[in-house]
């Protein structure tokens, strides 16, 4: 199969645990682009947080960010933005505050939180973005691109169930890490964004590769003709994937690209 488009998750997939991209992965991505294969990110990260990695690799495709809520080129051209409706966002935050979970809101590609917490500091360090403070939900005046709850995994699982029950079709709820619960526009998913991107390029889903590690990658893994989970992925994603590659710290992404796209060592993944 001649693949035409590769969508890659960032954290715990392309990025190693130290938040860097290996030289081997860089070579594999660059070589695939030189062959005419299109490469993009599909990440829950903020656009501004994903952008440095895109610039480093020279990606010229629309970047799927905020779980698919904001799709935008590295040069700043916006394809589309699907924020959460303001009244819904306020109700979600109001509903979640009594839980004591840390809450982030994202407006205009800026990070907002009500106050500094251990969780908030950890997140800002990972994302490498400044923190802005805002009374939530009282002073929320614009539609947020995304809302993020941060806390212990079991608490987030409980919150996820409650949010789905209460808000049903008005939001999308998914986990991107054990400690991250993402809330976005109901149509803002990586799978939807990847499907729209591929269709705009007249690329059949059979010629798309998607690589990820967590439940927020599930619908794009299912959409792609070849869905790949890294070895450190959650079990549910591994079961849904066509192939399980090596871990993020062991060049799993590079291995897939080398074998499927570059055909190195004459090895085919079946």
XYZ file of C-alpha atoms in Angstrom:
270
model
C 0.000 0.000 0.000
C 1.270 3.474 -0.888
C 0.362 5.658 2.064
C -0.234 9.354 1.424
C -0.909 10.890 4.856
C 0.458 10.242 8.352
C -1.140 11.732 11.479
C 0.969 11.467 14.621
C 0.080 12.184 18.235
C 2.718 14.084 20.189
C 2.848 13.325 23.923
C 3.733 9.713 24.762
C 3.804 8.869 21.040
C 6.237 10.922 18.948
C 7.714 12.733 21.932
C 9.989 10.800 24.234
C 9.455 11.075 27.965
C 11.856 14.033 28.014
C 9.520 15.796 25.519
C 12.025 15.653 22.644
C 11.875 14.033 19.201
C 14.655 11.557 18.481
C 16.993 12.102 15.558
C 15.851 8.795 14.093
C 12.215 9.933 14.151
C 13.177 13.260 12.586
C 15.000 11.465 9.765
C 12.074 9.124 9.161
C 9.558 11.974 9.003
C 11.779 14.127 6.790
C 12.494 11.227 4.438
C 8.798 10.387 4.120
C 7.982 14.006 3.242
C 10.741 13.962 0.632
C 8.926 10.992 -0.912
C 5.770 13.101 -1.154
C 3.979 11.695 1.885
C 2.082 14.307 3.902
C 2.727 14.418 7.649
C 0.822 16.230 10.377
C 0.291 16.190 14.126
C -2.965 15.189 15.800
C -2.615 16.353 19.381
C -4.556 17.575 22.368
C -1.914 20.232 22.877
C -2.486 23.919 22.350
C -1.532 25.127 18.880
C 1.237 27.318 20.296
C 2.575 24.357 22.273
C 2.654 22.047 19.237
C 4.001 24.685 16.846
C 7.712 24.540 17.830
C 7.804 20.822 17.021
C 6.114 21.422 13.665
C 8.579 24.159 12.763
C 11.505 21.969 13.784
C 10.316 19.248 11.398
C 9.312 21.630 8.628
C 5.696 20.458 8.522
C 3.631 22.430 6.019
C 0.312 20.672 6.649
C -2.588 21.897 8.804
C -1.898 20.871 12.406
C -4.703 19.139 14.299
C -4.593 20.641 17.794
C -6.840 20.830 20.876
C -8.186 17.334 20.054
C -9.357 18.612 16.672
C -11.010 21.822 17.882
C -8.413 24.015 16.135
C -6.833 23.073 12.806
C -4.225 25.546 11.648
C -1.127 25.721 9.449
C 2.282 26.378 10.973
C 2.304 29.745 9.179
C -0.815 30.816 11.075
C -3.508 30.201 8.463
C -6.589 28.826 10.197
C -8.582 26.004 8.608
C -11.280 25.949 11.267
C -11.969 26.539 14.956
C -14.716 24.714 16.883
C -14.891 26.089 20.423
C -17.319 25.016 23.139
C -20.496 27.087 23.321
C -20.092 29.695 26.072
C -23.153 28.728 28.091
C -22.175 25.059 27.935
C -18.587 25.820 28.966
C -19.752 27.808 31.983
C -22.066 25.012 33.077
C -19.317 22.399 32.672
C -16.902 24.408 34.828
C -19.589 25.165 37.410
C -20.487 21.482 37.549
C -16.868 20.384 37.899
C -15.587 22.868 40.481
C -16.994 21.133 43.588
C -14.893 18.065 42.731
C -11.714 19.934 43.616
C -10.089 18.922 40.340
C -7.783 21.456 38.721
C -9.431 23.186 35.747
C -7.795 24.812 32.708
C -9.654 26.873 30.115
C -8.186 27.798 26.726
C -9.159 31.044 25.019
C -7.418 32.531 21.987
C -4.640 29.929 22.282
C -3.853 31.153 25.798
C -3.930 29.100 29.006
C -6.213 30.258 31.824
C -6.733 28.887 35.315
C -8.237 30.260 38.495
C -5.160 29.910 40.656
C -1.780 28.227 40.859
C -1.874 24.583 41.918
C 0.645 21.755 41.775
C -1.291 20.319 38.832
C -1.335 23.675 37.068
C 2.402 24.159 37.456
C 3.105 20.667 36.115
C 0.895 21.274 33.104
C 2.465 24.642 32.264
C 5.928 23.071 32.467
C 4.945 20.369 29.977
C 3.179 22.748 27.593
C 5.859 25.441 27.974
C 3.315 28.263 27.887
C 2.601 31.167 30.271
C -0.283 31.008 32.742
C -3.064 33.607 32.863
C -5.483 33.833 35.769
C -9.239 34.162 35.484
C -12.207 33.682 37.784
C -13.938 30.588 36.406
C -16.625 30.474 35.236
C -17.702 33.967 36.327
C -15.292 35.978 34.185
C -15.406 33.674 31.175
C -16.605 35.933 28.337
C -15.492 34.043 25.216
C -16.075 30.539 23.919
C -13.156 28.386 25.096
C -11.446 26.087 22.631
C -11.141 23.426 25.313
C -11.568 22.754 29.030
C -9.158 20.442 30.819
C -9.649 18.736 34.184
C -6.455 17.531 35.876
C -6.286 15.115 38.802
C -6.015 11.502 39.856
C -7.132 8.967 37.263
C -9.993 7.451 39.279
C -11.428 10.878 40.063
C -11.275 11.839 36.392
C -13.015 8.623 35.356
C -15.839 9.440 37.752
C -16.043 13.019 36.454
C -16.070 11.810 32.851
C -19.071 9.605 33.500
C -20.947 12.422 35.216
C -20.178 14.906 32.437
C -21.351 12.525 29.730
C -24.570 11.825 31.629
C -25.329 15.498 32.264
C -24.183 17.155 29.037
C -24.687 14.275 26.568
C -24.322 15.578 22.991
C -23.205 19.127 23.809
C -19.565 18.199 24.527
C -16.935 15.587 23.728
C -15.205 14.026 26.742
C -12.006 11.983 26.501
C -8.807 11.186 28.417
C -5.475 12.081 26.862
C -3.409 10.967 29.864
C -4.291 9.239 33.118
C -4.303 12.681 34.732
C -5.909 14.693 31.883
C -9.649 14.761 31.114
C -10.407 16.781 27.983
C -13.706 18.537 27.243
C -14.292 19.978 23.775
C -16.916 20.742 21.131
C -18.915 17.574 20.324
C -17.420 17.417 16.820
C -13.900 18.263 17.969
C -12.163 14.901 17.822
C -8.946 13.812 16.193
C -10.835 11.328 14.050
C -13.229 13.934 12.687
C -10.387 16.352 11.990
C -8.285 13.718 10.252
C -11.243 12.605 8.141
C -11.969 16.180 7.041
C -8.303 16.798 6.263
C -7.942 13.619 4.217
C -11.140 14.304 2.286
C -10.029 17.863 1.515
C -6.879 16.379 -0.007
C -8.783 13.637 -1.858
C -6.922 10.975 0.082
C -8.779 7.727 0.760
C -8.770 6.582 4.389
C -7.020 3.378 3.277
C -3.946 5.477 2.496
C -3.843 7.140 5.920
C -1.657 6.078 8.851
C -2.543 7.258 12.381
C -0.301 6.706 15.403
C -1.275 7.293 19.043
C -1.253 6.125 22.641
C -4.474 7.013 24.470
C -8.257 7.055 24.251
C -8.339 10.458 22.548
C -6.584 8.737 19.630
C -9.169 5.969 19.296
C -11.415 7.436 16.615
C -8.515 8.443 14.377
C -6.959 4.987 14.801
C -10.262 3.471 13.692
C -10.632 5.909 10.787
C -7.162 5.409 9.342
C -6.467 2.612 6.916
C -3.587 1.653 9.182
C -3.973 2.475 12.857
C -0.925 2.113 15.078
C -0.548 2.115 18.857
C 2.790 2.569 20.578
C 3.827 -0.112 23.091
C 3.116 2.234 26.002
C -0.456 2.861 24.809
C -3.508 1.983 26.887
C -4.812 -1.535 26.312
C -8.044 -0.423 24.622
C -6.080 1.411 21.935
C -3.761 -1.535 21.374
C -6.783 -3.763 20.810
C -8.239 -1.334 18.259
C -4.960 -0.824 16.382
C -3.799 -2.728 13.319
C -0.311 -2.874 14.758
C 1.481 -2.200 18.042
C 4.903 -0.668 17.500
C 7.683 0.014 19.983
C 7.256 2.583 22.745
C 7.644 6.345 22.479
C 11.054 6.062 24.146
C 12.151 3.290 21.769
C 11.437 5.002 18.418
C 8.083 3.359 17.789
C 6.991 6.091 15.368
C 10.231 5.875 13.409
C 9.882 2.098 13.151
C 6.416 2.368 11.603
C 7.411 5.031 9.081
C 10.587 3.187 8.105
C 8.752 -0.056 7.471
C 5.475 1.168 5.986
C 6.598 4.236 4.053
C 10.340 4.032 3.541
C 10.318 0.220 3.186
C 13.650 -0.046 4.945
C 15.220 -3.465 5.510
C 12.596 -4.899 3.147
C 10.369 -5.587 6.149
C 6.612 -5.265 5.742
C 4.294 -4.885 8.722
C 1.286 -7.127 8.240
